Amino acid sequence: MPIIDIHIHLSDIDSFHQTALNLSKVDYSAAGLKAEFDKNDVIMGIGMGVTEQTRGAFPDSASPNPMRLDLEDSVPPFLMECVGINPNRLNGESALEELDRIEARLQAPEVAGIKLYAGYYHHYVYDAIYAPVYELAARYNVPVVIHTGDTYSMNGLLKYSHPLTVDELAFQRRNVNFMICHLGDPWVMDAAEVVAKNPNVYADLSGLVVGDRPHFERFMNEPLFMDHFRRALVYSDHYDKMLFGTDWPLAPIDLYAEFVRRLVPEQHHDEVFYRNAFGLFPRIGQRIAALKPNVR
């Protein structure tokens, strides 16, 4: 079965390098990612743009917009990009220049959407500071992907990353599609309700486990842990709006795919691992068609 991994990273962020080296034991490079894609029949991935200007500074308020996949000089042909937004740079003298750069990047065919790092940056997603970003999303018909739940940094503030904040945003911006990352974990029931209630809200299942095989085995064999997510998936009853993502390099792709296969009923695997991505990210089909000779 072909897979589309709609949530990976390929940026020169210190915490990603350290996680790959010490926890997930993956080769954090474009070549390492491509090898995992080939091994697991992943035909396309979407990378979440993010940068830091000082080593270990993420979330770095100095990062210019748009934040990119900067581990390589350009986006590899087997990936697309969600351009990352630093809202702290959208409220000053350079705001118009930053928005112009975001808009220019959105015109690139390899760009699939926009990424907000709620919680890492201390702004609610419905704040006016993001209004021009949502207008661009509507104009270019791309979704806005939103980090929700736990932050991979102690410098985040959880009140900004709670999935219930997306409910107000989805109500305000019915002309834009949104994706709740990480199913809002640990507030997965809240995220499930936001998805069920709002026709323009989806969720991904990325980043729910971090580490290597022993770490995954520990959690996959813990019924309370698995039921924490299954309950939300059953409650939402919207497997048509759930998408597969790994949050690589936080976990090897084969282990993460095994984990999600255990969570999601088999009759919905094709939707979650593949078909739902085309509905949320309209440009994926064009990208795959254009690069078909180069992708499996």
PDB file of C-alpha atoms in Angstrom:
ATOM      1  CA  MET A   1       0.000   0.000   0.000  1.00  0.00           C
ATOM      2  CA  PRO A   2       1.466   3.412  -0.940  1.00  0.00           C
ATOM      3  CA  ILE A   3       1.910   5.888   1.913  1.00  0.00           C
ATOM      4  CA  ILE A   4       2.024   9.672   2.094  1.00  0.00           C
ATOM      5  CA  ASP A   5       3.762  10.962   5.234  1.00  0.00           C
ATOM      6  CA  ILE A   6       2.267  14.397   5.767  1.00  0.00           C
ATOM      7  CA  HIS A   7       4.415  15.435   8.755  1.00  0.00           C
ATOM      8  CA  ILE A   8       8.201  15.207   8.732  1.00  0.00           C
ATOM      9  CA  HIS A   9      11.069  17.601   9.437  1.00  0.00           C
ATOM     10  CA  LEU A  10      14.212  18.353   7.477  1.00  0.00           C
ATOM     11  CA  SER A  11      15.553  21.480   9.152  1.00  0.00           C
ATOM     12  CA  ASP A  12      18.855  22.233  10.834  1.00  0.00           C
ATOM     13  CA  ILE A  13      17.390  22.315  14.346  1.00  0.00           C
ATOM     14  CA  ASP A  14      19.638  21.169  17.193  1.00  0.00           C
ATOM     15  CA  SER A  15      16.897  19.260  19.024  1.00  0.00           C
ATOM     16  CA  PHE A  16      16.139  17.231  15.864  1.00  0.00           C
ATOM     17  CA  HIS A  17      19.801  16.277  15.488  1.00  0.00           C
ATOM     18  CA  GLN A  18      19.983  15.236  19.144  1.00  0.00           C
ATOM     19  CA  THR A  19      16.742  13.234  18.993  1.00  0.00           C
ATOM     20  CA  ALA A  20      17.888  11.387  15.868  1.00  0.00           C
ATOM     21  CA  LEU A  21      21.233  10.571  17.434  1.00  0.00           C
ATOM     22  CA  ASN A  22      20.148   9.622  20.935  1.00  0.00           C
ATOM     23  CA  LEU A  23      16.498   8.514  20.824  1.00  0.00           C
ATOM     24  CA  SER A  24      15.177   7.433  17.432  1.00  0.00           C
ATOM     25  CA  LYS A  25      18.601   6.356  16.027  1.00  0.00           C
ATOM     26  CA  VAL A  26      17.753   7.486  12.473  1.00  0.00           C
ATOM     27  CA  ASP A  27      20.033   8.969   9.821  1.00  0.00           C
ATOM     28  CA  TYR A  28      18.882  12.577   9.907  1.00  0.00           C
ATOM     29  CA  SER A  29      19.639  13.572   6.339  1.00  0.00           C
ATOM     30  CA  ALA A  30      17.790  13.706   3.026  1.00  0.00           C
ATOM     31  CA  ALA A  31      19.508  10.467   2.005  1.00  0.00           C
ATOM     32  CA  GLY A  32      18.506   8.813   5.273  1.00  0.00           C
ATOM     33  CA  LEU A  33      14.906   9.930   4.845  1.00  0.00           C
ATOM     34  CA  LYS A  34      14.786   8.734   1.227  1.00  0.00           C
ATOM     35  CA  ALA A  35      16.073   5.316   2.290  1.00  0.00           C
ATOM     36  CA  GLU A  36      13.273   5.045   4.853  1.00  0.00           C
ATOM     37  CA  PHE A  37      10.718   6.198   2.290  1.00  0.00           C
ATOM     38  CA  ASP A  38      11.854   3.549  -0.198  1.00  0.00           C
ATOM     39  CA  LYS A  39      11.831   0.813   2.451  1.00  0.00           C
ATOM     40  CA  ASN A  40       8.263   1.647   3.504  1.00  0.00           C
ATOM     41  CA  ASP A  41       6.687   2.534   0.131  1.00  0.00           C
ATOM     42  CA  VAL A  42       6.283   6.202   1.076  1.00  0.00           C
ATOM     43  CA  ILE A  43       5.765   7.989  -2.229  1.00  0.00           C
ATOM     44  CA  MET A  44       5.653  11.561  -0.923  1.00  0.00           C
ATOM     45  CA  GLY A  45       6.238  13.480   2.298  1.00  0.00           C
ATOM     46  CA  ILE A  46       5.444  16.956   3.580  1.00  0.00           C
ATOM     47  CA  GLY A  47       8.104  18.743   5.595  1.00  0.00           C
ATOM     48  CA  MET A  48       7.252  21.353   8.201  1.00  0.00           C
ATOM     49  CA  GLY A  49       9.402  24.437   7.701  1.00  0.00           C
ATOM     50  CA  VAL A  50      11.201  25.708  10.779  1.00  0.00           C
ATOM     51  CA  THR A  51      14.525  27.405  11.404  1.00  0.00           C
ATOM     52  CA  GLU A  52      16.681  28.631  14.249  1.00  0.00           C
ATOM     53  CA  GLN A  53      19.278  31.380  13.973  1.00  0.00           C
ATOM     54  CA  THR A  54      21.121  30.313  17.120  1.00  0.00           C
ATOM     55  CA  ARG A  55      21.838  26.669  17.913  1.00  0.00           C
ATOM     56  CA  GLY A  56      19.211  25.334  20.289  1.00  0.00           C
ATOM     57  CA  ALA A  57      17.128  28.537  20.178  1.00  0.00           C
ATOM     58  CA  PHE A  58      13.929  27.057  18.716  1.00  0.00           C
ATOM     59  CA  PRO A  59      11.384  28.590  18.970  1.00  0.00           C
ATOM     60  CA  ASP A  60      13.642  31.360  17.693  1.00  0.00           C
ATOM     61  CA  SER A  61      11.925  34.749  17.538  1.00  0.00           C
ATOM     62  CA  ALA A  62      14.707  35.971  15.230  1.00  0.00           C
ATOM     63  CA  SER A  63      13.894  33.511  12.428  1.00  0.00           C
ATOM     64  CA  PRO A  64      12.733  35.312   9.270  1.00  0.00           C
ATOM     65  CA  ASN A  65       9.581  34.383   7.377  1.00  0.00           C
ATOM     66  CA  PRO A  66       8.932  32.051   5.771  1.00  0.00           C
ATOM     67  CA  MET A  67      10.715  29.355   7.773  1.00  0.00           C
ATOM     68  CA  ARG A  68      11.956  26.612   5.461  1.00  0.00           C
ATOM     69  CA  LEU A  69      13.364  23.091   5.262  1.00  0.00           C
ATOM     70  CA  ASP A  70      16.953  24.241   5.571  1.00  0.00           C
ATOM     71  CA  LEU A  71      18.855  21.006   6.239  1.00  0.00           C
ATOM     72  CA  GLU A  72      19.394  20.822   2.457  1.00  0.00           C
ATOM     73  CA  ASP A  73      19.925  23.568  -0.119  1.00  0.00           C
ATOM     74  CA  SER A  74      16.554  22.837  -1.743  1.00  0.00           C
ATOM     75  CA  VAL A  75      13.449  20.731  -1.142  1.00  0.00           C
ATOM     76  CA  PRO A  76      14.183  17.149  -2.307  1.00  0.00           C
ATOM     77  CA  PRO A  77      11.891  15.906  -5.113  1.00  0.00           C
ATOM     78  CA  PHE A  78      10.210  13.362  -2.828  1.00  0.00           C
ATOM     79  CA  LEU A  79       9.052  16.097  -0.439  1.00  0.00           C
ATOM     80  CA  MET A  80       6.763  19.089  -0.314  1.00  0.00           C
ATOM     81  CA  GLU A  81       6.944  21.926   2.196  1.00  0.00           C
ATOM     82  CA  CYS A  82       4.628  23.663   4.614  1.00  0.00           C
ATOM     83  CA  VAL A  83       6.167  27.086   5.098  1.00  0.00           C
ATOM     84  CA  GLY A  84       6.670  27.899   8.759  1.00  0.00           C
ATOM     85  CA  ILE A  85       5.460  31.186  10.242  1.00  0.00           C
ATOM     86  CA  ASN A  86       7.201  33.224  12.936  1.00  0.00           C
ATOM     87  CA  PRO A  87       4.388  35.514  14.156  1.00  0.00           C
ATOM     88  CA  ASN A  88       6.787  37.671  16.161  1.00  0.00           C
ATOM     89  CA  ARG A  89       8.072  39.072  12.864  1.00  0.00           C
ATOM     90  CA  LEU A  90       4.580  39.973  11.620  1.00  0.00           C
ATOM     91  CA  ASN A  91       4.092  42.838  14.026  1.00  0.00           C
ATOM     92  CA  GLY A  92       6.636  45.489  13.182  1.00  0.00           C
ATOM     93  CA  GLU A  93       8.243  47.620  10.509  1.00  0.00           C
ATOM     94  CA  SER A  94       9.267  44.572   8.448  1.00  0.00           C
ATOM     95  CA  ALA A  95       5.821  42.885   8.583  1.00  0.00           C
ATOM     96  CA  LEU A  96       4.859  43.731   4.989  1.00  0.00           C
ATOM     97  CA  GLU A  97       8.195  42.479   3.667  1.00  0.00           C
ATOM     98  CA  GLU A  98       7.792  39.247   5.630  1.00  0.00           C
ATOM     99  CA  LEU A  99       4.291  38.723   4.238  1.00  0.00           C
ATOM    100  CA  ASP A 100       5.542  39.414   0.718  1.00  0.00           C
ATOM    101  CA  ARG A 101       8.180  36.706   1.135  1.00  0.00           C
ATOM    102  CA  ILE A 102       5.578  34.264   2.460  1.00  0.00           C
ATOM    103  CA  GLU A 103       3.309  34.976  -0.497  1.00  0.00           C
ATOM    104  CA  ALA A 104       6.150  34.544  -2.992  1.00  0.00           C
ATOM    105  CA  ARG A 105       7.031  31.188  -1.492  1.00  0.00           C
ATOM    106  CA  LEU A 106       3.403  30.014  -1.598  1.00  0.00           C
ATOM    107  CA  GLN A 107       3.541  30.277  -5.369  1.00  0.00           C
ATOM    108  CA  ALA A 108       6.169  27.507  -5.601  1.00  0.00           C
ATOM    109  CA  PRO A 109       4.681  24.171  -6.773  1.00  0.00           C
ATOM    110  CA  GLU A 110       6.516  22.215  -4.070  1.00  0.00           C
ATOM    111  CA  VAL A 111       4.764  24.174  -1.290  1.00  0.00           C
ATOM    112  CA  ALA A 112       1.777  22.274   0.124  1.00  0.00           C
ATOM    113  CA  GLY A 113       0.623  24.550   2.937  1.00  0.00           C
ATOM    114  CA  ILE A 114       1.420  26.776   5.895  1.00  0.00           C
ATOM    115  CA  LYS A 115       2.634  25.694   9.364  1.00  0.00           C
ATOM    116  CA  LEU A 116       1.933  27.491  12.649  1.00  0.00           C
ATOM    117  CA  TYR A 117       3.860  26.574  15.780  1.00  0.00           C
ATOM    118  CA  ALA A 118       1.184  27.344  18.365  1.00  0.00           C
ATOM    119  CA  GLY A 119       2.521  27.036  21.893  1.00  0.00           C
ATOM    120  CA  TYR A 120       6.101  27.473  20.768  1.00  0.00           C
ATOM    121  CA  TYR A 121       5.220  31.022  19.750  1.00  0.00           C
ATOM    122  CA  HIS A 122       3.067  32.709  22.347  1.00  0.00           C
ATOM    123  CA  HIS A 123       0.037  33.744  20.306  1.00  0.00           C
ATOM    124  CA  TYR A 124      -3.421  32.184  20.101  1.00  0.00           C
ATOM    125  CA  VAL A 125      -4.148  30.960  16.592  1.00  0.00           C
ATOM    126  CA  TYR A 126      -7.220  33.195  16.377  1.00  0.00           C
ATOM    127  CA  ASP A 127      -5.204  36.337  17.208  1.00  0.00           C
ATOM    128  CA  ALA A 128      -5.316  39.157  14.660  1.00  0.00           C
ATOM    129  CA  ILE A 129      -1.573  38.831  14.073  1.00  0.00           C
ATOM    130  CA  TYR A 130      -2.255  35.738  11.946  1.00  0.00           C
ATOM    131  CA  ALA A 131      -5.078  37.308   9.889  1.00  0.00           C
ATOM    132  CA  PRO A 132      -2.899  38.106   6.831  1.00  0.00           C
ATOM    133  CA  VAL A 133      -1.582  34.535   6.859  1.00  0.00           C
ATOM    134  CA  TYR A 134      -5.107  33.099   6.703  1.00  0.00           C
ATOM    135  CA  GLU A 135      -5.964  35.471   3.872  1.00  0.00           C
ATOM    136  CA  LEU A 136      -2.979  34.111   1.939  1.00  0.00           C
ATOM    137  CA  ALA A 137      -4.056  30.527   2.694  1.00  0.00           C
ATOM    138  CA  ALA A 138      -7.505  31.250   1.253  1.00  0.00           C
ATOM    139  CA  ARG A 139      -6.091  33.040  -1.786  1.00  0.00           C
ATOM    140  CA  TYR A 140      -3.728  30.181  -2.677  1.00  0.00           C
ATOM    141  CA  ASN A 141      -6.054  27.354  -1.582  1.00  0.00           C
ATOM    142  CA  VAL A 142      -3.595  25.745   0.818  1.00  0.00           C
ATOM    143  CA  PRO A 143      -4.329  24.380   4.304  1.00  0.00           C
ATOM    144  CA  VAL A 144      -2.926  25.732   7.551  1.00  0.00           C
ATOM    145  CA  VAL A 145      -1.256  23.096   9.699  1.00  0.00           C
ATOM    146  CA  ILE A 146      -1.202  23.881  13.428  1.00  0.00           C
ATOM    147  CA  HIS A 147       0.954  22.388  16.151  1.00  0.00           C
ATOM    148  CA  THR A 148      -1.246  21.420  19.093  1.00  0.00           C
ATOM    149  CA  GLY A 149      -0.694  19.664  22.393  1.00  0.00           C
ATOM    150  CA  ASP A 150       2.592  19.090  24.164  1.00  0.00           C
ATOM    151  CA  THR A 151       5.551  21.166  23.021  1.00  0.00           C
ATOM    152  CA  TYR A 152       8.976  19.670  22.279  1.00  0.00           C
ATOM    153  CA  SER A 153      10.527  22.541  24.214  1.00  0.00           C
ATOM    154  CA  MET A 154      10.135  23.737  27.783  1.00  0.00           C
ATOM    155  CA  ASN A 155       9.923  27.268  26.367  1.00  0.00           C
ATOM    156  CA  GLY A 156       6.475  26.609  24.914  1.00  0.00           C
ATOM    157  CA  LEU A 157       3.284  27.657  26.683  1.00  0.00           C
ATOM    158  CA  LEU A 158       0.552  25.039  26.550  1.00  0.00           C
ATOM    159  CA  LYS A 159      -2.390  27.422  26.782  1.00  0.00           C
ATOM    160  CA  TYR A 160      -1.601  28.530  23.226  1.00  0.00           C
ATOM    161  CA  SER A 161      -1.372  24.985  21.867  1.00  0.00           C
ATOM    162  CA  HIS A 162      -4.617  23.556  23.241  1.00  0.00           C
ATOM    163  CA  PRO A 163      -6.717  22.144  20.366  1.00  0.00           C
ATOM    164  CA  LEU A 164      -9.854  23.937  21.563  1.00  0.00           C
ATOM    165  CA  THR A 165      -8.300  27.177  20.315  1.00  0.00           C
ATOM    166  CA  VAL A 166      -8.656  25.808  16.775  1.00  0.00           C
ATOM    167  CA  ASP A 167     -12.451  25.649  17.215  1.00  0.00           C
ATOM    168  CA  GLU A 168     -12.742  29.436  17.395  1.00  0.00           C
ATOM    169  CA  LEU A 169     -10.379  29.821  14.453  1.00  0.00           C
ATOM    170  CA  ALA A 170     -12.281  27.315  12.305  1.00  0.00           C
ATOM    171  CA  PHE A 171     -15.516  29.183  13.042  1.00  0.00           C
ATOM    172  CA  GLN A 172     -13.953  32.511  12.035  1.00  0.00           C
ATOM    173  CA  ARG A 173     -12.308  31.173   8.865  1.00  0.00           C
ATOM    174  CA  ARG A 174     -14.674  28.706   7.222  1.00  0.00           C
ATOM    175  CA  ASN A 175     -12.961  29.351   3.877  1.00  0.00           C
ATOM    176  CA  VAL A 176      -9.692  27.802   5.080  1.00  0.00           C
ATOM    177  CA  ASN A 177      -8.921  24.178   5.962  1.00  0.00           C
ATOM    178  CA  PHE A 178      -6.930  23.495   9.124  1.00  0.00           C
ATOM    179  CA  MET A 179      -5.075  20.453  10.415  1.00  0.00           C
ATOM    180  CA  ILE A 180      -4.569  19.787  14.119  1.00  0.00           C
ATOM    181  CA  CYS A 181      -1.149  18.175  14.530  1.00  0.00           C
ATOM    182  CA  HIS A 182      -0.543  15.296  16.947  1.00  0.00           C
ATOM    183  CA  LEU A 183      -4.296  14.901  17.544  1.00  0.00           C
ATOM    184  CA  GLY A 184      -3.827  17.573  20.219  1.00  0.00           C
ATOM    185  CA  ASP A 185      -2.131  15.067  22.532  1.00  0.00           C
ATOM    186  CA  PRO A 186      -2.664  14.889  25.511  1.00  0.00           C
ATOM    187  CA  TRP A 187      -6.044  16.598  24.869  1.00  0.00           C
ATOM    188  CA  VAL A 188      -7.067  14.061  22.250  1.00  0.00           C
ATOM    189  CA  MET A 189     -10.755  14.007  23.154  1.00  0.00           C
ATOM    190  CA  ASP A 190     -10.925  17.779  22.764  1.00  0.00           C
ATOM    191  CA  ALA A 191      -9.193  17.520  19.396  1.00  0.00           C
ATOM    192  CA  ALA A 192     -11.592  14.749  18.350  1.00  0.00           C
ATOM    193  CA  GLU A 193     -14.557  17.008  19.105  1.00  0.00           C
ATOM    194  CA  VAL A 194     -13.050  19.944  17.172  1.00  0.00           C
ATOM    195  CA  VAL A 195     -12.579  17.662  14.138  1.00  0.00           C
ATOM    196  CA  ALA A 196     -16.083  16.202  14.459  1.00  0.00           C
ATOM    197  CA  LYS A 197     -17.753  19.611  14.875  1.00  0.00           C
ATOM    198  CA  ASN A 198     -15.963  21.590  12.171  1.00  0.00           C
ATOM    199  CA  PRO A 199     -16.070  20.551   8.507  1.00  0.00           C
ATOM    200  CA  ASN A 200     -12.858  22.490   7.810  1.00  0.00           C
ATOM    201  CA  VAL A 201     -10.729  20.813  10.521  1.00  0.00           C
ATOM    202  CA  TYR A 202      -8.605  17.666  10.077  1.00  0.00           C
ATOM    203  CA  ALA A 203      -6.001  16.019  12.308  1.00  0.00           C
ATOM    204  CA  ASP A 204      -2.771  14.129  11.916  1.00  0.00           C
ATOM    205  CA  LEU A 205      -1.536  11.244  14.043  1.00  0.00           C
ATOM    206  CA  SER A 206       2.119  12.264  14.118  1.00  0.00           C
ATOM    207  CA  GLY A 207       4.499  12.584  17.042  1.00  0.00           C
ATOM    208  CA  LEU A 208       2.550  10.425  19.507  1.00  0.00           C
ATOM    209  CA  VAL A 209       5.585   8.240  20.289  1.00  0.00           C
ATOM    210  CA  VAL A 210       9.242   9.295  20.149  1.00  0.00           C
ATOM    211  CA  GLY A 211      12.183   6.902  20.116  1.00  0.00           C
ATOM    212  CA  ASP A 212      13.469   3.563  18.854  1.00  0.00           C
ATOM    213  CA  ARG A 213      12.114  -0.014  18.850  1.00  0.00           C
ATOM    214  CA  PRO A 214      12.306  -0.660  22.642  1.00  0.00           C
ATOM    215  CA  HIS A 215      10.488   2.604  23.308  1.00  0.00           C
ATOM    216  CA  PHE A 216       7.749   1.802  20.806  1.00  0.00           C
ATOM    217  CA  GLU A 217       7.314  -1.730  22.129  1.00  0.00           C
ATOM    218  CA  ARG A 218       6.871  -0.396  25.628  1.00  0.00           C
ATOM    219  CA  PHE A 219       4.004   1.890  24.607  1.00  0.00           C
ATOM    220  CA  MET A 220       2.365  -0.308  21.957  1.00  0.00           C
ATOM    221  CA  ASN A 221       2.040  -3.044  24.551  1.00  0.00           C
ATOM    222  CA  GLU A 222       0.454  -0.735  27.143  1.00  0.00           C
ATOM    223  CA  PRO A 223      -3.357  -0.928  26.699  1.00  0.00           C
ATOM    224  CA  LEU A 224      -4.002   2.304  28.605  1.00  0.00           C
ATOM    225  CA  PHE A 225      -1.706   4.227  26.276  1.00  0.00           C
ATOM    226  CA  MET A 226      -3.220   2.808  23.110  1.00  0.00           C
ATOM    227  CA  ASP A 227      -6.777   3.252  24.363  1.00  0.00           C
ATOM    228  CA  HIS A 228      -6.035   6.916  25.077  1.00  0.00           C
ATOM    229  CA  PHE A 229      -5.921   7.485  21.293  1.00  0.00           C
ATOM    230  CA  ARG A 230      -8.406   4.822  20.173  1.00  0.00           C
ATOM    231  CA  ARG A 231     -11.136   6.369  22.289  1.00  0.00           C
ATOM    232  CA  ALA A 232     -10.654   9.723  20.551  1.00  0.00           C
ATOM    233  CA  LEU A 233     -10.645   8.149  17.093  1.00  0.00           C
ATOM    234  CA  VAL A 234     -13.846   6.220  17.805  1.00  0.00           C
ATOM    235  CA  TYR A 235     -15.514   9.275  19.331  1.00  0.00           C
ATOM    236  CA  SER A 236     -14.659  11.540  16.397  1.00  0.00           C
ATOM    237  CA  ASP A 237     -15.765   8.852  13.903  1.00  0.00           C
ATOM    238  CA  HIS A 238     -14.018  10.767  11.121  1.00  0.00           C
ATOM    239  CA  TYR A 239     -11.332   8.484   9.756  1.00  0.00           C
ATOM    240  CA  ASP A 240     -11.896  10.428   6.533  1.00  0.00           C
ATOM    241  CA  LYS A 241     -10.229  13.427   8.223  1.00  0.00           C
ATOM    242  CA  MET A 242      -7.339  11.650   9.989  1.00  0.00           C
ATOM    243  CA  LEU A 243      -3.920  11.636   8.275  1.00  0.00           C
ATOM    244  CA  PHE A 244      -0.745   9.626   8.726  1.00  0.00           C
ATOM    245  CA  GLY A 245       2.413  11.466   9.734  1.00  0.00           C
ATOM    246  CA  THR A 246       5.518  10.377  11.617  1.00  0.00           C
ATOM    247  CA  ASP A 247       7.164  13.584  12.866  1.00  0.00           C
ATOM    248  CA  TRP A 248      10.422  12.080  11.555  1.00  0.00           C
ATOM    249  CA  PRO A 249      13.218  12.221  12.778  1.00  0.00           C
ATOM    250  CA  LEU A 250      11.464  11.715  16.119  1.00  0.00           C
ATOM    251  CA  ALA A 251      10.775   8.085  15.146  1.00  0.00           C
ATOM    252  CA  PRO A 252      11.721   5.621  12.388  1.00  0.00           C
ATOM    253  CA  ILE A 253       9.045   5.427   9.715  1.00  0.00           C
ATOM    254  CA  ASP A 254       8.582   1.635   9.855  1.00  0.00           C
ATOM    255  CA  LEU A 255       7.960   1.687  13.605  1.00  0.00           C
ATOM    256  CA  TYR A 256       5.596   4.599  13.374  1.00  0.00           C
ATOM    257  CA  ALA A 257       3.607   3.003  10.580  1.00  0.00           C
ATOM    258  CA  GLU A 258       3.279  -0.158  12.677  1.00  0.00           C
ATOM    259  CA  PHE A 259       2.033   1.936  15.609  1.00  0.00           C
ATOM    260  CA  VAL A 260      -0.634   3.717  13.527  1.00  0.00           C
ATOM    261  CA  ARG A 261      -1.767   0.440  11.933  1.00  0.00           C
ATOM    262  CA  ARG A 262      -2.498  -0.828  15.435  1.00  0.00           C
ATOM    263  CA  LEU A 263      -4.469   2.310  16.286  1.00  0.00           C
ATOM    264  CA  VAL A 264      -6.583   2.605  13.150  1.00  0.00           C
ATOM    265  CA  PRO A 265      -9.034  -0.145  12.101  1.00  0.00           C
ATOM    266  CA  GLU A 266      -7.770  -1.948   9.005  1.00  0.00           C
ATOM    267  CA  GLN A 267     -10.712  -0.908   6.836  1.00  0.00           C
ATOM    268  CA  HIS A 268      -9.559   2.721   7.192  1.00  0.00           C
ATOM    269  CA  HIS A 269      -5.852   2.210   6.496  1.00  0.00           C
ATOM    270  CA  ASP A 270      -6.040   3.271   2.858  1.00  0.00           C
ATOM    271  CA  GLU A 271      -7.785   6.516   3.821  1.00  0.00           C
ATOM    272  CA  VAL A 272      -5.495   7.441   6.695  1.00  0.00           C
ATOM    273  CA  PHE A 273      -2.181   6.416   5.138  1.00  0.00           C
ATOM    274  CA  TYR A 274      -2.867   7.678   1.619  1.00  0.00           C
ATOM    275  CA  ARG A 275      -6.169   9.010   0.269  1.00  0.00           C
ATOM    276  CA  ASN A 276      -7.017  11.655   2.891  1.00  0.00           C
ATOM    277  CA  ALA A 277      -3.826  13.547   2.087  1.00  0.00           C
ATOM    278  CA  PHE A 278      -5.114  14.412  -1.393  1.00  0.00           C
ATOM    279  CA  GLY A 279      -8.278  15.944   0.028  1.00  0.00           C
ATOM    280  CA  LEU A 280      -6.515  18.251   2.465  1.00  0.00           C
ATOM    281  CA  PHE A 281      -3.442  19.132   0.374  1.00  0.00           C
ATOM    282  CA  PRO A 282      -4.685  19.860  -3.175  1.00  0.00           C
ATOM    283  CA  ARG A 283      -1.175  20.252  -4.595  1.00  0.00           C
ATOM    284  CA  ILE A 284      -0.004  16.739  -3.695  1.00  0.00           C
ATOM    285  CA  GLY A 285      -1.568  15.163  -6.764  1.00  0.00           C
ATOM    286  CA  GLN A 286       0.092  17.674  -9.063  1.00  0.00           C
ATOM    287  CA  ARG A 287       3.478  17.143  -7.417  1.00  0.00           C
ATOM    288  CA  ILE A 288       3.291  13.359  -7.662  1.00  0.00           C
ATOM    289  CA  ALA A 289       2.129  13.508 -11.273  1.00  0.00           C
ATOM    290  CA  ALA A 290       4.965  15.882 -12.207  1.00  0.00           C
ATOM    291  CA  LEU A 291       7.597  13.728 -10.538  1.00  0.00           C
ATOM    292  CA  LYS A 292       6.161  10.309 -11.282  1.00  0.00           C
ATOM    293  CA  PRO A 293       9.282   9.042 -13.102  1.00  0.00           C
ATOM    294  CA  ASN A 294      11.322   9.858  -9.987  1.00  0.00           C
ATOM    295  CA  VAL A 295       9.060   8.418  -7.274  1.00  0.00           C
ATOM    296  CA  ARG A 296       8.033   4.875  -6.648  1.00  0.00           C
TER     297      ARG A 296
END
